[in-house]
mmCIF file of C-alpha atoms in Angstrom:
data_model
loop_
_atom_site.group_PDB
_atom_site.id
_atom_site.type_symbol
_atom_site.label_atom_id
_atom_site.label_comp_id
_atom_site.label_asym_id
_atom_site.label_seq_id
_atom_site.Cartn_x
_atom_site.Cartn_y
_atom_site.Cartn_z
ATOM 1 C CA MET A 73 -28.153 15.769 -103.261
ATOM 2 C CA ASP A 74 -24.488 15.730 -102.231
ATOM 3 C CA TRP A 75 -22.343 16.942 -105.120
ATOM 4 C CA PRO A 76 -18.644 16.068 -105.429
ATOM 5 C CA ALA A 77 -16.370 18.585 -103.727
ATOM 6 C CA HIS A 78 -13.499 18.100 -106.188
ATOM 7 C CA PRO A 79 -13.294 16.926 -109.821
ATOM 8 C CA ARG A 80 -10.930 14.110 -108.876
ATOM 9 C CA GLU A 81 -13.772 12.531 -106.874
ATOM 10 C CA ILE A 82 -15.512 11.669 -110.142
ATOM 11 C CA GLY A 83 -12.353 10.781 -112.041
ATOM 12 C CA LEU A 84 -11.715 14.059 -113.861
ATOM 13 C CA VAL A 85 -8.073 14.932 -114.491
ATOM 14 C CA THR A 86 -6.430 17.792 -116.362
ATOM 15 C CA THR A 87 -3.167 17.487 -118.262
ATOM 16 C CA ALA A 88 -1.505 19.734 -115.681
ATOM 17 C CA GLU A 89 -2.620 17.449 -112.830
ATOM 18 C CA ALA A 90 -1.614 14.297 -114.669
ATOM 19 C CA VAL A 91 1.964 15.404 -115.351
ATOM 20 C CA ALA A 92 2.488 17.120 -111.981
ATOM 21 C CA SER A 93 4.691 15.376 -109.435
ATOM 22 C CA THR A 94 3.026 13.107 -106.905
ATOM 23 C CA GLN A 95 4.704 15.237 -104.254
ATOM 24 C CA VAL A 96 2.356 18.115 -105.123
ATOM 25 C CA GLY A 97 -0.762 15.996 -105.590
ATOM 26 C CA GLY A 98 -0.283 15.137 -109.253
ATOM 27 C CA LEU A 99 -0.159 11.734 -110.920
ATOM 28 C CA GLY A 100 3.468 11.938 -112.073
ATOM 29 C CA MET A 101 2.627 10.805 -115.608
ATOM 30 C CA THR A 102 4.321 11.667 -118.871
ATOM 31 C CA GLU A 103 2.401 12.973 -121.855
ATOM 32 C CA ARG A 104 3.173 9.694 -123.598
ATOM 33 C CA ALA A 105 1.577 7.805 -120.706
ATOM 34 C CA ILE A 106 -1.533 9.959 -121.035
ATOM 35 C CA ALA A 107 -1.700 9.235 -124.766
ATOM 36 C CA TRP A 108 -1.330 5.495 -124.071
ATOM 37 C CA ALA A 109 -4.194 5.607 -121.535
ATOM 38 C CA ILE A 110 -6.406 7.244 -124.156
ATOM 39 C CA GLU A 111 -5.377 4.845 -126.934
ATOM 40 C CA THR A 112 -6.052 1.749 -124.838
ATOM 41 C CA GLY A 113 -9.448 2.985 -123.641
ATOM 42 C CA LYS A 114 -8.460 3.205 -119.984
ATOM 43 C CA TRP A 115 -9.054 6.963 -120.093
ATOM 44 C CA GLN A 116 -11.439 9.130 -122.095
ATOM 45 C CA ARG A 117 -10.840 12.591 -123.474
ATOM 46 C CA ILE A 118 -13.638 14.941 -122.338
ATOM 47 C CA HIS A 119 -12.252 18.222 -123.718
ATOM 48 C CA ARG A 120 -8.856 19.531 -124.743
ATOM 49 C CA GLY A 121 -6.629 18.904 -121.734
ATOM 50 C CA VAL A 122 -9.433 17.285 -119.676
ATOM 51 C CA PHE A 123 -9.706 13.525 -119.206
ATOM 52 C CA LEU A 124 -11.807 10.936 -117.397
ATOM 53 C CA ASP A 125 -9.693 8.234 -115.769
ATOM 54 C CA ARG A 126 -12.117 5.397 -116.500
ATOM 55 C CA PRO A 127 -14.026 3.902 -119.427
ATOM 56 C CA GLY A 128 -17.807 3.730 -119.667
ATOM 57 C CA PRO A 129 -20.760 6.125 -119.946
ATOM 58 C CA ILE A 130 -20.251 9.776 -119.045
ATOM 59 C CA ASP A 131 -23.068 11.129 -116.881
ATOM 60 C CA TRP A 132 -24.287 14.715 -116.576
ATOM 61 C CA MET A 133 -22.206 15.629 -113.511
ATOM 62 C CA THR A 134 -19.043 14.404 -115.200
ATOM 63 C CA ARG A 135 -19.806 16.436 -118.313
ATOM 64 C CA ALA A 136 -20.546 19.514 -116.191
ATOM 65 C CA GLY A 137 -17.334 19.115 -114.215
ATOM 66 C CA GLY A 138 -15.357 18.557 -117.388
ATOM 67 C CA ALA A 139 -16.748 21.776 -118.856
ATOM 68 C CA LEU A 140 -15.686 23.744 -115.773
ATOM 69 C CA LEU A 141 -12.155 22.371 -116.032
ATOM 70 C CA ALA A 142 -12.023 23.121 -119.747
ATOM 71 C CA TYR A 143 -13.057 26.762 -119.319
ATOM 72 C CA GLY A 144 -10.789 27.427 -116.360
ATOM 73 C CA ASP A 145 -10.871 28.365 -112.692
ATOM 74 C CA GLU A 146 -12.974 31.503 -113.197
ATOM 75 C CA SER A 147 -15.795 29.719 -114.995
ATOM 76 C CA ALA A 148 -19.084 28.686 -113.401
ATOM 77 C CA LEU A 149 -22.239 26.841 -114.355
ATOM 78 C CA TRP A 150 -25.187 29.098 -115.109
ATOM 79 C CA GLY A 151 -28.839 28.898 -116.150
ATOM 80 C CA PRO A 152 -30.247 25.387 -116.607
ATOM 81 C CA SER A 153 -26.964 23.751 -115.522
ATOM 82 C CA ALA A 154 -26.665 25.798 -112.323
ATOM 83 C CA ALA A 155 -30.343 25.043 -111.682
ATOM 84 C CA VAL A 156 -29.535 21.334 -111.469
ATOM 85 C CA ILE A 157 -26.888 21.917 -108.794
ATOM 86 C CA HIS A 158 -29.252 24.188 -106.835
ATOM 87 C CA GLY A 159 -32.046 21.617 -106.964
ATOM 88 C CA LEU A 160 -34.228 23.770 -109.194
ATOM 89 C CA ALA A 161 -34.180 21.236 -112.027
ATOM 90 C CA PRO A 162 -33.761 17.454 -112.220
ATOM 91 C CA ILE A 163 -30.484 15.857 -113.261
ATOM 92 C CA PRO A 164 -30.708 15.251 -117.014
ATOM 93 C CA PRO A 165 -30.646 11.498 -117.643
ATOM 94 C CA LEU A 166 -27.892 9.913 -119.680
ATOM 95 C CA VAL A 167 -29.267 8.921 -123.077
ATOM 96 C CA LEU A 168 -26.937 6.575 -124.928
ATOM 97 C CA GLY A 169 -26.702 7.067 -128.668
ATOM 98 C CA ARG A 170 -28.226 10.542 -128.573
ATOM 99 C CA SER A 171 -26.926 14.029 -128.004
ATOM 100 C CA ASN A 172 -27.343 15.070 -124.390
ATOM 101 C CA PRO A 173 -28.405 18.570 -123.258
ATOM 102 C CA PRO A 174 -25.573 21.113 -123.375
ATOM 103 C CA ILE A 175 -23.703 22.316 -120.301
ATOM 104 C CA HIS A 176 -24.150 26.068 -119.711
ATOM 105 C CA VAL A 177 -20.952 27.815 -118.596
ATOM 106 C CA VAL A 178 -20.304 31.497 -117.847
ATOM 107 C CA VAL A 179 -16.814 33.018 -118.024
ATOM 108 C CA PRO A 180 -15.552 36.572 -117.376
ATOM 109 C CA PRO A 181 -15.976 38.930 -120.342
ATOM 110 C CA ASN A 182 -12.230 39.619 -120.490
ATOM 111 C CA ARG A 183 -11.540 35.966 -121.303
ATOM 112 C CA ARG A 184 -12.304 34.419 -124.658
ATOM 113 C CA PRO A 185 -11.564 30.700 -124.467
ATOM 114 C CA GLY A 186 -12.280 28.628 -127.513
ATOM 115 C CA PRO A 187 -15.630 26.832 -127.565
ATOM 116 C CA HIS A 188 -15.860 23.263 -126.319
ATOM 117 C CA ARG A 189 -18.151 20.601 -127.692
ATOM 118 C CA GLY A 190 -21.437 20.097 -125.852
ATOM 119 C CA THR A 191 -21.363 23.451 -124.069
ATOM 120 C CA ILE A 192 -23.021 26.851 -124.316
ATOM 121 C CA VAL A 193 -20.742 29.617 -123.077
ATOM 122 C CA ARG A 194 -21.783 33.080 -121.938
ATOM 123 C CA TYR A 195 -19.394 35.960 -121.308
ATOM 124 C CA SER A 196 -20.570 37.898 -118.285
ATOM 125 C CA ASP A 197 -19.800 38.988 -114.735
ATOM 126 C CA VAL A 198 -19.057 35.961 -112.556
ATOM 127 C CA SER A 199 -18.733 37.788 -109.233
ATOM 128 C CA ARG A 200 -21.978 36.338 -107.873
ATOM 129 C CA VAL A 201 -21.058 32.667 -107.788
ATOM 130 C CA VAL A 202 -20.870 29.877 -105.251
ATOM 131 C CA SER A 203 -17.138 29.271 -105.125
ATOM 132 C CA LEU A 204 -17.409 25.714 -103.792
ATOM 133 C CA TRP A 205 -16.975 23.135 -106.531
ATOM 134 C CA PRO A 206 -18.813 22.668 -108.782
ATOM 135 C CA ARG A 207 -18.785 26.445 -109.183
ATOM 136 C CA ARG A 208 -22.185 27.837 -110.149
ATOM 137 C CA THR A 209 -23.970 31.149 -110.189
ATOM 138 C CA ALA A 210 -25.584 32.153 -106.889
ATOM 139 C CA TYR A 211 -29.097 30.922 -106.176
ATOM 140 C CA GLU A 212 -30.858 34.216 -106.940
ATOM 141 C CA SER A 213 -28.809 34.761 -110.099
ATOM 142 C CA THR A 214 -29.730 31.279 -111.275
ATOM 143 C CA VAL A 215 -33.437 31.862 -110.667
ATOM 144 C CA ILE A 216 -33.403 35.121 -112.620
ATOM 145 C CA ASP A 217 -31.470 33.429 -115.441
ATOM 146 C CA LEU A 218 -34.170 30.745 -115.592
ATOM 147 C CA LEU A 219 -36.860 33.419 -115.719
ATOM 148 C CA ALA A 220 -35.034 35.164 -118.568
ATOM 149 C CA GLY A 221 -35.197 31.993 -120.634
ATOM 150 C CA SER A 222 -38.778 31.086 -119.739
ATOM 151 C CA SER A 223 -42.108 31.933 -121.295
ATOM 152 C CA PRO A 224 -44.488 34.299 -119.476
ATOM 153 C CA ASP A 225 -46.644 31.280 -118.594
ATOM 154 C CA GLN A 226 -43.731 29.657 -116.721
ATOM 155 C CA VAL A 227 -42.781 32.675 -114.593
ATOM 156 C CA THR A 228 -45.058 32.011 -111.627
ATOM 157 C CA ALA A 229 -44.149 28.330 -111.371
ATOM 158 C CA ILE A 230 -40.408 29.120 -111.374
ATOM 159 C CA ILE A 231 -40.782 31.796 -108.688
ATOM 160 C CA ALA A 232 -42.916 29.522 -106.519
ATOM 161 C CA MET A 233 -40.348 26.738 -106.853
ATOM 162 C CA ALA A 234 -37.497 29.126 -105.999
ATOM 163 C CA LEU A 235 -39.216 30.262 -102.801
ATOM 164 C CA ARG A 236 -39.801 26.787 -101.419
ATOM 165 C CA ASP A 237 -37.802 25.760 -98.360
ATOM 166 C CA ARG A 238 -37.125 29.475 -97.738
ATOM 167 C CA ARG A 239 -33.873 29.378 -99.701
ATOM 168 C CA THR A 240 -34.376 32.954 -100.829
ATOM 169 C CA THR A 241 -36.773 35.849 -100.435
ATOM 170 C CA LEU A 242 -38.847 38.032 -102.705
ATOM 171 C CA ALA A 243 -36.603 40.981 -101.842
ATOM 172 C CA ARG A 244 -33.473 39.125 -102.948
ATOM 173 C CA LEU A 245 -35.057 38.029 -106.207
ATOM 174 C CA ARG A 246 -36.258 41.546 -106.919
ATOM 175 C CA ALA A 247 -32.821 42.977 -106.137
ATOM 176 C CA GLU A 248 -31.230 40.516 -108.556
ATOM 177 C CA LEU A 249 -33.791 41.404 -111.215
ATOM 178 C CA ASP A 250 -33.035 45.107 -110.747
ATOM 179 C CA ARG A 251 -29.329 44.425 -111.399
ATOM 180 C CA ARG A 252 -30.120 43.297 -114.939
ATOM 181 C CA THR A 253 -30.027 46.127 -117.462
ATOM 182 C CA ARG A 254 -31.753 44.023 -120.102
ATOM 183 C CA PHE A 255 -34.372 41.459 -119.245
ATOM 184 C CA PRO A 256 -37.247 39.941 -121.273
ATOM 185 C CA HIS A 257 -40.779 40.356 -119.863
ATOM 186 C CA ARG A 258 -39.400 42.266 -116.869
ATOM 187 C CA ALA A 259 -42.830 43.765 -116.164
ATOM 188 C CA ILE A 260 -44.434 40.329 -115.887
ATOM 189 C CA VAL A 261 -41.771 39.085 -113.475
ATOM 190 C CA ARG A 262 -42.108 42.209 -111.319
ATOM 191 C CA ASP A 263 -45.898 41.834 -111.292
ATOM 192 C CA VAL A 264 -45.680 38.204 -110.214
ATOM 193 C CA LEU A 265 -43.189 39.034 -107.454
ATOM 194 C CA THR A 266 -45.566 41.734 -106.249
ATOM 195 C CA GLU A 267 -48.606 39.451 -106.308
ATOM 196 C CA VAL A 268 -46.794 36.694 -104.429
ATOM 197 C CA LYS A 269 -45.804 39.271 -101.815
ATOM 198 C CA LEU A 270 -49.462 40.277 -101.494
ATOM 199 C CA GLY A 271 -50.510 36.713 -100.824
ATOM 200 C CA SER A 272 -50.974 34.914 -104.137
ATOM 201 C CA GLU A 273 -49.634 31.386 -103.810
ATOM 202 C CA SER A 274 -50.320 29.573 -107.081
ATOM 203 C CA PRO A 275 -49.855 30.257 -110.802
ATOM 204 C CA LEU A 276 -53.634 30.252 -111.206
ATOM 205 C CA GLU A 277 -54.084 32.783 -108.403
ATOM 206 C CA VAL A 278 -51.475 35.094 -109.901
ATOM 207 C CA ARG A 279 -53.234 34.853 -113.276
ATOM 208 C CA PHE A 280 -56.554 35.652 -111.622
ATOM 209 C CA VAL A 281 -55.249 38.719 -109.802
ATOM 210 C CA ARG A 282 -53.354 40.018 -112.827
ATOM 211 C CA ASN A 283 -55.712 39.162 -115.703
ATOM 212 C CA VAL A 284 -59.108 39.480 -114.047
ATOM 213 C CA LEU A 285 -58.814 41.935 -111.153
ATOM 214 C CA HIS A 286 -55.885 44.272 -111.819
ATOM 215 C CA ARG A 287 -56.269 44.728 -115.579
ATOM 216 C CA HIS A 288 -59.982 45.495 -115.219
ATOM 217 C CA GLY A 289 -59.737 47.939 -112.322
ATOM 218 C CA LEU A 290 -61.407 45.668 -109.770
ATOM 219 C CA PRO A 291 -60.529 45.573 -106.059
ATOM 220 C CA ARG A 292 -57.632 43.163 -105.487
ATOM 221 C CA GLY A 293 -58.877 41.978 -102.125
ATOM 222 C CA VAL A 294 -56.806 39.794 -99.828
ATOM 223 C CA GLY A 295 -55.053 36.544 -100.749
ATOM 224 C CA GLN A 296 -55.193 33.348 -98.676
ATOM 225 C CA TRP A 297 -57.992 34.611 -96.454
ATOM 226 C CA SER A 298 -58.519 32.569 -93.301
ATOM 227 C CA VAL A 299 -61.831 30.797 -92.723
ATOM 228 C CA SER A 300 -61.547 32.051 -89.139
ATOM 229 C CA HIS A 301 -62.493 35.530 -90.392
ATOM 230 C CA LEU A 302 -66.029 34.250 -90.940
ATOM 231 C CA GLY A 303 -66.449 34.479 -87.186
ATOM 232 C CA LEU A 304 -65.822 30.816 -86.506
ATOM 233 C CA GLN A 305 -63.411 29.239 -84.064
ATOM 234 C CA PRO A 306 -59.725 29.165 -85.107
ATOM 235 C CA ASP A 307 -59.462 27.381 -88.443
ATOM 236 C CA ARG A 308 -56.374 26.732 -90.589
ATOM 237 C CA ARG A 309 -58.333 26.488 -93.834
ATOM 238 C CA ARG A 310 -58.200 29.389 -96.262
ATOM 239 C CA PHE A 311 -60.112 30.809 -99.176
ATOM 240 C CA ASP A 312 -57.964 31.658 -102.196
ATOM 241 C CA ARG A 313 -59.075 35.275 -102.131
ATOM 242 C CA ALA A 314 -61.540 37.579 -100.400
ATOM 243 C CA ILE A 315 -62.890 41.072 -100.976
ATOM 244 C CA PRO A 316 -63.969 41.592 -97.368
ATOM 245 C CA GLU A 317 -65.560 45.028 -97.698
ATOM 246 C CA PHE A 318 -68.176 43.531 -100.033
ATOM 247 C CA TRP A 319 -68.425 40.101 -98.402
ATOM 248 C CA VAL A 320 -67.234 38.271 -101.528
ATOM 249 C CA LEU A 321 -65.050 35.150 -101.466
ATOM 250 C CA ILE A 322 -63.241 33.577 -104.410
ATOM 251 C CA GLU A 323 -62.034 30.014 -104.885
ATOM 252 C CA LEU A 324 -59.831 29.020 -107.826
ATOM 253 C CA ASP A 325 -60.044 25.499 -109.206
ATOM 254 C CA GLY A 326 -56.795 24.393 -110.843
ATOM 255 C CA ALA A 327 -56.120 21.429 -113.089
ATOM 256 C CA LEU A 328 -55.839 19.153 -110.062
ATOM 257 C CA TYR A 329 -59.073 20.272 -108.448
ATOM 258 C CA HIS A 330 -59.863 18.665 -105.107
ATOM 259 C CA ARG A 331 -61.461 15.253 -104.896
ATOM 260 C CA GLY A 332 -62.665 12.975 -102.129
ATOM 261 C CA SER A 333 -62.104 14.300 -98.622
ATOM 262 C CA ALA A 334 -60.563 17.508 -99.963
ATOM 263 C CA LEU A 335 -63.688 18.164 -102.025
ATOM 264 C CA ALA A 336 -65.841 17.590 -98.940
ATOM 265 C CA ALA A 337 -63.710 20.099 -97.020
ATOM 266 C CA ASP A 338 -64.250 22.623 -99.823
ATOM 267 C CA ARG A 339 -68.002 22.106 -99.582
ATOM 268 C CA ARG A 340 -67.895 22.720 -95.841
ATOM 269 C CA LYS A 341 -66.006 25.961 -96.436
ATOM 270 C CA SER A 342 -68.572 27.042 -99.020
ATOM 271 C CA ASN A 343 -71.475 26.214 -96.730
ATOM 272 C CA ALA A 344 -69.895 28.111 -93.834
ATOM 273 C CA ALA A 345 -69.481 31.163 -96.052
ATOM 274 C CA ALA A 346 -73.127 31.024 -97.152
ATOM 275 C CA ARG A 347 -74.369 30.691 -93.569
ATOM 276 C CA HIS A 348 -72.574 33.891 -92.620
ATOM 277 C CA GLY A 349 -73.825 35.933 -95.569
ATOM 278 C CA TRP A 350 -70.776 35.738 -97.844
ATOM 279 C CA LEU A 351 -71.056 35.166 -101.584
ATOM 280 C CA LEU A 352 -68.604 32.611 -102.975
ATOM 281 C CA LEU A 353 -67.498 32.708 -106.619
ATOM 282 C CA ARG A 354 -65.460 29.978 -108.304
ATOM 283 C CA PHE A 355 -63.176 30.302 -111.324
ATOM 284 C CA GLY A 356 -60.839 27.968 -113.226
ATOM 285 C CA TRP A 357 -58.009 28.315 -115.729
ATOM 286 C CA ASP A 358 -60.246 29.228 -118.676
ATOM 287 C CA GLU A 359 -61.962 31.993 -116.694
ATOM 288 C CA CYS A 360 -58.567 33.431 -115.706
ATOM 289 C CA THR A 361 -57.045 33.325 -119.197
ATOM 290 C CA VAL A 362 -59.176 33.379 -122.353
ATOM 291 C CA GLY A 363 -62.286 34.216 -120.326
ATOM 292 C CA ALA A 364 -60.693 36.837 -118.069
ATOM 293 C CA CYS A 365 -62.808 39.701 -119.438
ATOM 294 C CA ALA A 366 -66.070 37.813 -118.927
ATOM 295 C CA SER A 367 -64.984 36.901 -115.393
ATOM 296 C CA ALA A 368 -64.241 40.552 -114.647
ATOM 297 C CA ILE A 369 -67.703 41.568 -115.868
ATOM 298 C CA GLU A 370 -69.289 38.936 -113.632
ATOM 299 C CA ILE A 371 -67.322 40.040 -110.561
ATOM 300 C CA ALA A 372 -68.066 43.702 -111.259
ATOM 301 C CA ALA A 373 -71.797 42.943 -111.366
ATOM 302 C CA VAL A 374 -71.609 41.075 -108.054
ATOM 303 C CA LEU A 375 -69.626 43.859 -106.393
ATOM 304 C CA ALA A 376 -72.007 46.512 -107.736
ATOM 305 C CA SER A 377 -74.939 44.629 -106.232
ATOM 306 C CA ARG A 378 -73.132 44.832 -102.900
ATOM 307 C CA GLY A 379 -72.363 48.518 -102.936
ATOM 308 C CA TRP A 380 -69.262 48.916 -105.118
ATOM 309 C CA TRP A 381 -69.238 52.271 -106.896
ATOM 310 C CA GLY A 382 -66.165 51.602 -108.991
ATOM 311 C CA LYS A 383 -65.974 51.477 -112.777
ATOM 312 C CA LEU A 384 -64.979 48.444 -114.797
ATOM 313 C CA ARG A 385 -61.889 49.169 -116.910
ATOM 314 C CA ALA A 386 -61.100 47.691 -120.311
ATOM 315 C CA CYS A 387 -57.856 45.719 -120.360
ATOM 316 C CA GLY A 388 -57.178 46.629 -123.978
ATOM 317 C CA GLN A 389 -58.680 46.870 -127.433
ATOM 318 C CA GLY A 390 -61.361 44.267 -127.947
ATOM 319 C CA CYS A 391 -61.994 43.807 -124.230
ATOM 320 C CA GLN A 392 -65.560 42.678 -123.551
ATOM 321 C CA ALA A 393 -65.765 45.298 -120.810
ATOM 322 C CA LEU A 394 -65.999 47.977 -123.527
ATOM 323 C CA THR A 395 -69.188 46.563 -125.019
ATOM 324 C CA HIS A 396 -70.543 45.761 -121.564
ATOM 325 C CA GLU A 397 -70.122 49.333 -120.343
ATOM 326 C CA ALA A 398 -71.607 50.697 -123.563
ATOM 327 C CA ALA A 399 -74.661 48.471 -123.187
ATOM 328 C CA ALA A 400 -75.022 49.404 -119.518
ATOM 329 C CA SER A 401 -75.008 53.107 -120.316
#
């Protein structure tokens, strides 16, 4: 989306601009004229010293621009508000008669402007910002801010969204994360960044690698493994994961599991794997979350039958792997 390049494009005016001479780009108004415009409904007051030069509903972009003007030239949008400008979140709709979501603004720590209605202000370093109006935190900073305010379950989806269209890289996101001295669930974010780098492409795949394989000491294998490796002619299709040294393939079935022609293509992949001596295992969300321990036990048994000499590791107290190993011994 094309955002306005200047607040005047959407009708926002400060007191300083309104009273400035027309020779320097102002409106040449008196303070009494401004008051009259407000009283008659021709203008609307957005914040102290910030006005909208038209009547009618005030949309999200106008509220965001008004907040930037109210907090001064060094302010910038951050978090959920910056995410809208970067295309990481949809534009919040205007809901008449209800309170609309707040505008998130960051200002330098040495400034302490008074709070403005409908905003959430943070005092922090604003050196990493996009200086073009509307000013907002840089793309990587915005992504990390979103991750800081997300639940662990949302981390993978946010990172995957941030990496689309190649607007950033894993290295840049990790560098931005490392700049933060305090960060909630830092370990989870670092793990997800690592798994994506190793080839995991979906939230379900990251869960599988982290919860089932890594936490139970199983081989991680290779993500997004080409069907061509089966010894067939060049093929663009991929299996979600493979453990090639033991001829084991893994497919993960998400909430929107394939149907129709896509399901037929999956069957052809499965049949090709079987013809060439590979064993294909399938897992869904339950097996990668609440059933992760049982899935690990199943995979360990399959790998052991194919020559794996490793030892299944318990992921924590109460892990089913503990009772399984005790029974096996």
